[in-house]
Every structure is written in C-alpha cells, then in structure tokens.
C-alpha cells in the first residue's frame, strides 16, 4: 500500500466465455501483489479443478443457505448454475489495504457495483466474434449447439458494456495484460474524495516532525 491510500481496490473483470479473461487474471496474480476471490458454485468440478482453489463447490442447498445468511457480495445464475462471491474474504482483504480481483459474469458485476460503488469494472472483449468462435472451438470441449449458445450469450453480455468503467480488447494476450495493469495502476492515482483527508493528514503528520526538529 502506498502512502496515499488506505483501503484496497476491488477490480471486477468480466467478458464473454472464451475472451481470455481467465488467462489475464492468472497473469495479473503472478505479476502483482494482489488477491483473487474464490467463488462458490453449484456446477460440477471440471477435470483438474481443486475445491477451495478454483471454486468452492457446493450443493444448491448449501448455496441457498449462504444466500439466506447474507454471505454473498453478489451471486447470479449463469448457464443454469449458481455462482457467488463470498463476502467476508473480500471485505477483509480490502480493509487490510489489499487489492482484490473478482472474475465474474456481467449480472454479478452490475450487482456488486451497486453494493460497492467504488469497485472498478473492466470488460474484456474479443477482437471479433469470428476469433471468439475459433477460440471456443479450439478448446474442443463444447458441442456446436453450445458454441452457438455461448456466441449469442456473448453479444447479449457485450450490450452491458455501458455499465463498465473500462474495456480491454484481448487481441494479443501480452498487450491485454499490460492494458489491464495500466488501468489498475491509474486507479491507484485517482483522487477519491474519501481519501483526500487521509492523504493530507499523512503529510501534516510528517510536517509536525520537521517543525519539531
Ligand atoms: P465457468 O463455469 O466457466 O468457470 O464460469 C462461468 C461464468 O461464471 C464465467 O463468466 C465466470 O466469470 C462466472 N463466474 C464465476 N464466478 C462467479 C461469481 O462468483 N459470481 C458471478 N456472478 N459469476 C461468476
């Protein structure tokens, strides 16, 4: 944390399936001292996914219990499964002055911004729908029907871009990572009214030391 800041920043990253937002988030975590929130979901684990690392895998009953307890910062139904951001960890990290990334869908991002207006929403776009289709096909895990569904869902998701603060086109992955980092750095230099007193108090404190020398 720098002198001029107290709370950490909440960066919310969304984008259609296949845009590479997961790769971008992974690189951000490797290259920066930040945290990512592990979501809870009711979908079944994919091969290689680890409980508590990829997601907290839960039953619908467990998920609904957490909703009832007010345990989510946001949650949404995505492709027929529940996904939600556990609130406690995110709040704790931000209070400690640490930045947190959420990689969540559009509906969840919009809801999170309502609950936490200081959050910064970044939308990752594919260079074209043709390229997006090629990337999803390249995974080799989806049927033609599912690919078509994902593409029409992609267009629907993109229509919410006006609710976002920034967009990054992921054409060349290294450039997209650098652009996303640039946004994060710039946000640390934003003058936020609630931080102004804190910033000035720091310098006033320091001035006292000098005048007593
Ligand atoms: P997948 O099943 O491929 O891991 O994720 C499907 C979608 O759910 C992705 O768009 C992902 O960003 C979104 N997602 C993952 N975790 C959360 C969450 O906690 N909340 C919301 N609203 N969406 C999530």
mmCIF file of C-alpha atoms and ligand atoms in Angstrom:
data_model
loop_
_atom_site.group_PDB
_atom_site.id
_atom_site.type_symbol
_atom_site.label_atom_id
_atom_site.label_comp_id
_atom_site.label_asym_id
_atom_site.label_seq_id
_atom_site.Cartn_x
_atom_site.Cartn_y
_atom_site.Cartn_z
ATOM 1 C CA UNK A 1 0.000 0.000 0.000
ATOM 2 C CA UNK A 2 1.281 3.443 -0.881
ATOM 3 C CA UNK A 3 1.252 6.417 1.484
ATOM 4 C CA UNK A 4 -1.790 7.966 -0.158
ATOM 5 C CA UNK A 5 -4.094 5.003 0.195
ATOM 6 C CA UNK A 6 -5.877 3.159 2.941
ATOM 7 C CA UNK A 7 -8.386 0.655 1.559
ATOM 8 C CA UNK A 8 -7.555 -1.802 -1.210
ATOM 9 C CA UNK A 9 -9.318 -1.585 -4.574
ATOM 10 C CA UNK A 10 -11.878 -4.028 -5.912
ATOM 11 C CA UNK A 11 -11.365 -4.795 -9.613
ATOM 12 C CA UNK A 12 -14.153 -6.719 -11.301
ATOM 13 C CA UNK A 13 -13.295 -8.420 -14.566
ATOM 14 C CA UNK A 14 -15.946 -9.819 -16.918
ATOM 15 C CA UNK A 15 -16.203 -10.815 -20.529
ATOM 16 C CA UNK A 16 -17.795 -13.477 -22.672
ATOM 17 C CA UNK A 17 -16.677 -17.074 -22.367
ATOM 18 C CA UNK A 18 -13.531 -17.546 -24.492
ATOM 19 C CA UNK A 19 -12.267 -13.943 -24.361
ATOM 20 C CA UNK A 20 -9.292 -14.966 -22.248
ATOM 21 C CA UNK A 21 -10.295 -13.231 -19.014
ATOM 22 C CA UNK A 22 -9.104 -16.234 -17.016
ATOM 23 C CA UNK A 23 -5.643 -16.049 -18.613
ATOM 24 C CA UNK A 24 -5.493 -12.308 -17.940
ATOM 25 C CA UNK A 25 -6.486 -12.759 -14.268
ATOM 26 C CA UNK A 26 -3.909 -15.522 -13.827
ATOM 27 C CA UNK A 27 -1.163 -13.276 -15.227
ATOM 28 C CA UNK A 28 -2.276 -10.345 -13.034
ATOM 29 C CA UNK A 29 -1.946 -12.571 -9.959
ATOM 30 C CA UNK A 30 1.500 -13.785 -10.951
ATOM 31 C CA UNK A 31 2.821 -10.322 -11.747
ATOM 32 C CA UNK A 32 1.272 -8.264 -8.923
ATOM 33 C CA UNK A 33 0.820 -8.471 -5.162
ATOM 34 C CA UNK A 34 -2.962 -8.838 -5.302
ATOM 35 C CA UNK A 35 -5.616 -11.387 -4.336
ATOM 36 C CA UNK A 36 -8.408 -13.073 -6.256
ATOM 37 C CA UNK A 37 -11.699 -14.063 -4.723
ATOM 38 C CA UNK A 38 -12.583 -17.773 -4.908
ATOM 39 C CA UNK A 39 -16.266 -18.070 -5.820
ATOM 40 C CA UNK A 40 -18.790 -20.615 -4.646
ATOM 41 C CA UNK A 41 -20.629 -22.553 -7.366
ATOM 42 C CA UNK A 42 -23.138 -25.357 -7.728
ATOM 43 C CA UNK A 43 -21.691 -26.583 -11.034
ATOM 44 C CA UNK A 44 -19.775 -29.862 -11.062
ATOM 45 C CA UNK A 45 -15.963 -29.593 -10.970
ATOM 46 C CA UNK A 46 -14.106 -29.943 -14.290
ATOM 47 C CA UNK A 47 -11.056 -32.142 -14.544
ATOM 48 C CA UNK A 48 -8.127 -30.612 -12.672
ATOM 49 C CA UNK A 49 -10.232 -28.139 -10.684
ATOM 50 C CA UNK A 50 -9.494 -28.059 -6.962
ATOM 51 C CA UNK A 51 -12.044 -27.305 -4.233
ATOM 52 C CA UNK A 52 -11.055 -24.083 -2.457
ATOM 53 C CA UNK A 53 -8.705 -23.016 -5.260
ATOM 54 C CA UNK A 54 -10.742 -22.995 -8.485
ATOM 55 C CA UNK A 55 -14.076 -22.695 -6.695
ATOM 56 C CA UNK A 56 -15.822 -23.747 -3.512
ATOM 57 C CA UNK A 57 -18.062 -26.468 -4.940
ATOM 58 C CA UNK A 58 -21.386 -26.629 -3.115
ATOM 59 C CA UNK A 59 -24.847 -28.156 -3.376
ATOM 60 C CA UNK A 60 -27.831 -25.957 -4.211
ATOM 61 C CA UNK A 61 -28.969 -26.302 -0.581
ATOM 62 C CA UNK A 62 -25.617 -25.078 0.737
ATOM 63 C CA UNK A 63 -25.606 -22.222 -1.744
ATOM 64 C CA UNK A 64 -29.147 -21.166 -0.860
ATOM 65 C CA UNK A 65 -28.265 -21.342 2.829
ATOM 66 C CA UNK A 66 -25.383 -18.905 2.213
ATOM 67 C CA UNK A 67 -27.755 -16.587 0.307
ATOM 68 C CA UNK A 68 -30.159 -16.685 3.271
ATOM 69 C CA UNK A 69 -27.319 -15.816 5.656
ATOM 70 C CA UNK A 70 -26.377 -12.791 3.530
ATOM 71 C CA UNK A 71 -22.979 -14.345 2.852
ATOM 72 C CA UNK A 72 -22.563 -13.171 -0.747
ATOM 73 C CA UNK A 73 -21.331 -9.850 -2.093
ATOM 74 C CA UNK A 74 -23.203 -10.851 -5.248
ATOM 75 C CA UNK A 75 -24.471 -14.036 -6.842
ATOM 76 C CA UNK A 76 -26.024 -14.998 -10.168
ATOM 77 C CA UNK A 77 -27.421 -17.886 -12.144
ATOM 78 C CA UNK A 78 -25.001 -18.487 -15.035
ATOM 79 C CA UNK A 79 -25.768 -21.215 -17.593
ATOM 80 C CA UNK A 80 -28.160 -22.865 -15.092
ATOM 81 C CA UNK A 81 -25.795 -22.953 -12.110
ATOM 82 C CA UNK A 82 -25.365 -20.624 -9.162
ATOM 83 C CA UNK A 83 -22.119 -18.662 -8.810
ATOM 84 C CA UNK A 84 -21.423 -16.260 -5.943
ATOM 85 C CA UNK A 85 -18.684 -14.174 -4.344
ATOM 86 C CA UNK A 86 -18.280 -14.902 -0.617
ATOM 87 C CA UNK A 87 -18.438 -11.511 1.079
ATOM 88 C CA UNK A 88 -16.266 -11.955 4.195
ATOM 89 C CA UNK A 89 -12.924 -12.598 2.481
ATOM 90 C CA UNK A 90 -13.314 -9.700 0.046
ATOM 91 C CA UNK A 91 -14.275 -7.209 2.758
ATOM 92 C CA UNK A 92 -11.407 -8.345 4.996
ATOM 93 C CA UNK A 93 -8.768 -8.032 2.245
ATOM 94 C CA UNK A 94 -9.969 -4.591 1.180
ATOM 95 C CA UNK A 95 -9.880 -3.418 4.809
ATOM 96 C CA UNK A 96 -6.300 -4.697 5.048
ATOM 97 C CA UNK A 97 -5.436 -2.453 2.099
ATOM 98 C CA UNK A 98 -5.091 -5.292 -0.392
ATOM 99 C CA UNK A 99 -6.441 -5.191 -3.940
ATOM 100 C CA UNK A 100 -8.887 -7.931 -4.850
ATOM 101 C CA UNK A 101 -9.941 -9.206 -8.287
ATOM 102 C CA UNK A 102 -13.320 -10.775 -8.992
ATOM 103 C CA UNK A 103 -13.695 -12.695 -12.240
ATOM 104 C CA UNK A 104 -17.472 -12.798 -12.524
ATOM 105 C CA UNK A 105 -20.305 -12.516 -15.030
ATOM 106 C CA UNK A 106 -21.983 -9.288 -16.153
ATOM 107 C CA UNK A 107 -25.042 -9.550 -13.905
ATOM 108 C CA UNK A 108 -22.872 -10.185 -10.852
ATOM 109 C CA UNK A 109 -20.592 -7.271 -11.742
ATOM 110 C CA UNK A 110 -23.519 -4.858 -12.025
ATOM 111 C CA UNK A 111 -24.935 -6.066 -8.683
ATOM 112 C CA UNK A 112 -21.520 -5.802 -6.981
ATOM 113 C CA UNK A 113 -21.153 -2.204 -8.203
ATOM 114 C CA UNK A 114 -24.498 -1.368 -6.564
ATOM 115 C CA UNK A 115 -23.346 -2.819 -3.228
ATOM 116 C CA UNK A 116 -19.800 -1.474 -3.525
ATOM 117 C CA UNK A 117 -19.828 1.620 -5.790
ATOM 118 C CA UNK A 118 -16.043 2.127 -5.527
ATOM 119 C CA UNK A 119 -15.444 -1.106 -7.433
ATOM 120 C CA UNK A 120 -13.815 -0.761 -10.844
ATOM 121 C CA UNK A 121 -15.453 -2.712 -13.666
ATOM 122 C CA UNK A 122 -13.298 -3.902 -16.564
ATOM 123 C CA UNK A 123 -14.804 -5.636 -19.606
ATOM 124 C CA UNK A 124 -12.603 -7.938 -21.690
ATOM 125 C CA UNK A 125 -13.668 -8.014 -25.352
ATOM 126 C CA UNK A 126 -12.674 -10.461 -28.094
ATOM 127 C CA UNK A 127 -11.129 -8.873 -31.218
ATOM 128 C CA UNK A 128 -14.086 -10.249 -33.250
ATOM 129 C CA UNK A 129 -16.876 -12.827 -32.989
ATOM 130 C CA UNK A 130 -15.052 -14.915 -35.610
ATOM 131 C CA UNK A 131 -11.985 -15.074 -33.362
ATOM 132 C CA UNK A 132 -14.155 -15.805 -30.313
ATOM 133 C CA UNK A 133 -15.736 -18.760 -32.133
ATOM 134 C CA UNK A 134 -12.290 -20.017 -33.143
ATOM 135 C CA UNK A 135 -11.078 -19.831 -29.527
ATOM 136 C CA UNK A 136 -14.094 -21.714 -28.150
ATOM 137 C CA UNK A 137 -13.788 -24.329 -30.915
ATOM 138 C CA UNK A 138 -10.070 -24.608 -30.153
ATOM 139 C CA UNK A 139 -10.827 -25.777 -26.614
ATOM 140 C CA UNK A 140 -12.502 -28.787 -28.212
ATOM 141 C CA UNK A 141 -14.795 -29.239 -25.213
ATOM 142 C CA UNK A 142 -18.084 -27.779 -26.494
ATOM 143 C CA UNK A 143 -20.660 -29.076 -28.996
ATOM 144 C CA UNK A 144 -21.756 -26.907 -31.954
ATOM 145 C CA UNK A 145 -25.018 -26.192 -30.125
ATOM 146 C CA UNK A 146 -23.200 -24.971 -27.003
ATOM 147 C CA UNK A 147 -20.807 -22.856 -29.108
ATOM 148 C CA UNK A 148 -23.771 -21.119 -30.775
ATOM 149 C CA UNK A 149 -25.365 -20.575 -27.380
ATOM 150 C CA UNK A 150 -22.140 -19.051 -25.999
ATOM 151 C CA UNK A 151 -21.805 -16.732 -29.011
ATOM 152 C CA UNK A 152 -25.333 -15.373 -28.714
ATOM 153 C CA UNK A 153 -24.785 -15.021 -24.955
ATOM 154 C CA UNK A 154 -21.547 -13.116 -25.744
ATOM 155 C CA UNK A 155 -23.433 -10.490 -27.751
ATOM 156 C CA UNK A 156 -26.018 -10.156 -25.003
ATOM 157 C CA UNK A 157 -23.255 -9.672 -22.399
ATOM 158 C CA UNK A 158 -21.483 -7.077 -24.553
ATOM 159 C CA UNK A 159 -24.666 -4.987 -24.612
ATOM 160 C CA UNK A 160 -23.965 -4.196 -20.913
ATOM 161 C CA UNK A 161 -20.595 -2.597 -21.625
ATOM 162 C CA UNK A 162 -22.023 0.860 -20.841
ATOM 163 C CA UNK A 163 -22.230 -0.192 -17.176
ATOM 164 C CA UNK A 164 -18.452 -0.764 -17.113
ATOM 165 C CA UNK A 165 -15.654 1.704 -16.370
ATOM 166 C CA UNK A 166 -13.115 0.284 -18.851
ATOM 167 C CA UNK A 167 -12.786 -2.184 -21.687
ATOM 168 C CA UNK A 168 -9.753 -4.090 -22.938
ATOM 169 C CA UNK A 169 -9.686 -5.862 -26.316
ATOM 170 C CA UNK A 170 -7.826 -9.139 -25.979
ATOM 171 C CA UNK A 171 -6.218 -9.498 -29.393
ATOM 172 C CA UNK A 172 -2.616 -10.102 -28.314
ATOM 173 C CA UNK A 173 -2.644 -11.528 -24.799
ATOM 174 C CA UNK A 174 0.514 -9.755 -23.535
ATOM 175 C CA UNK A 175 -0.873 -6.384 -24.643
ATOM 176 C CA UNK A 176 -4.209 -7.107 -22.974
ATOM 177 C CA UNK A 177 -2.427 -7.924 -19.688
ATOM 178 C CA UNK A 178 -0.400 -4.701 -19.829
ATOM 179 C CA UNK A 179 -3.500 -2.627 -20.617
ATOM 180 C CA UNK A 180 -5.399 -4.154 -17.698
ATOM 181 C CA UNK A 181 -2.456 -3.474 -15.388
ATOM 182 C CA UNK A 182 -2.267 0.115 -16.648
ATOM 183 C CA UNK A 183 -5.919 0.597 -15.676
ATOM 184 C CA UNK A 184 -5.203 -0.805 -12.215
ATOM 185 C CA UNK A 185 -2.199 1.483 -11.719
ATOM 186 C CA UNK A 186 -4.144 4.529 -12.929
ATOM 187 C CA UNK A 187 -6.961 3.757 -10.491
ATOM 188 C CA UNK A 188 -4.447 3.929 -7.632
ATOM 189 C CA UNK A 189 -3.763 7.525 -8.643
ATOM 190 C CA UNK A 190 -7.406 8.576 -8.790
ATOM 191 C CA UNK A 191 -8.371 11.344 -6.371
ATOM 192 C CA UNK A 192 -11.196 9.822 -4.330
ATOM 193 C CA UNK A 193 -12.964 12.335 -2.029
ATOM 194 C CA UNK A 194 -12.972 9.978 0.963
ATOM 195 C CA UNK A 195 -9.178 9.538 0.699
ATOM 196 C CA UNK A 196 -8.305 13.242 0.493
ATOM 197 C CA UNK A 197 -8.371 13.846 4.256
ATOM 198 C CA UNK A 198 -6.296 10.725 4.819
ATOM 199 C CA UNK A 199 -3.698 11.860 2.262
ATOM 200 C CA UNK A 200 -3.398 15.364 3.702
ATOM 201 C CA UNK A 201 -3.294 14.097 7.308
ATOM 202 C CA UNK A 202 -0.291 11.946 6.406
ATOM 203 C CA UNK A 203 1.648 14.981 5.184
ATOM 204 C CA UNK A 204 0.505 17.110 8.128
ATOM 205 C CA UNK A 205 1.767 14.409 10.497
ATOM 206 C CA UNK A 206 5.101 14.463 8.699
ATOM 207 C CA UNK A 207 5.255 18.262 8.809
ATOM 208 C CA UNK A 208 4.924 18.123 12.622
ATOM 209 C CA UNK A 209 8.126 16.057 12.783
ATOM 210 C CA UNK A 210 10.004 18.592 10.704
ATOM 211 C CA UNK A 211 8.853 21.632 12.721
ATOM 212 C CA UNK A 212 9.932 19.921 15.982
ATOM 213 C CA UNK A 213 13.448 19.213 14.713
HETATM 214 P P1 LIG B 1 -17.146 -21.312 -15.507
HETATM 215 O O1 LIG B 1 -18.226 -22.301 -15.202
HETATM 216 O O2 LIG B 1 -16.708 -21.378 -16.941
HETATM 217 O O3 LIG B 1 -15.985 -21.425 -14.540
HETATM 218 O O4 LIG B 1 -17.741 -19.845 -15.298
HETATM 219 C C1 LIG B 1 -18.908 -19.449 -15.977
HETATM 220 C C2 LIG B 1 -19.155 -17.966 -15.747
HETATM 221 O O5 LIG B 1 -19.446 -17.692 -14.368
HETATM 222 C C3 LIG B 1 -17.968 -17.064 -16.118
HETATM 223 O O6 LIG B 1 -18.459 -15.955 -16.865
HETATM 224 C C4 LIG B 1 -17.454 -16.602 -14.780
HETATM 225 O O7 LIG B 1 -16.847 -15.328 -14.858
HETATM 226 C C5 LIG B 1 -18.736 -16.534 -13.976
HETATM 227 N N1 LIG B 1 -18.496 -16.547 -12.527
HETATM 228 C C6 LIG B 1 -17.536 -17.220 -11.841
HETATM 229 N N2 LIG B 1 -17.624 -16.962 -10.533
HETATM 230 C C7 LIG B 1 -18.651 -16.102 -10.373
HETATM 231 C C8 LIG B 1 -19.235 -15.443 -9.232
HETATM 232 O O8 LIG B 1 -18.812 -15.576 -8.085
HETATM 233 N N3 LIG B 1 -20.294 -14.630 -9.469
HETATM 234 C C9 LIG B 1 -20.806 -14.426 -10.723
HETATM 235 N N4 LIG B 1 -21.828 -13.583 -10.837
HETATM 236 N N5 LIG B 1 -20.279 -15.007 -11.811
HETATM 237 C C10 LIG B 1 -19.215 -15.846 -11.639
#
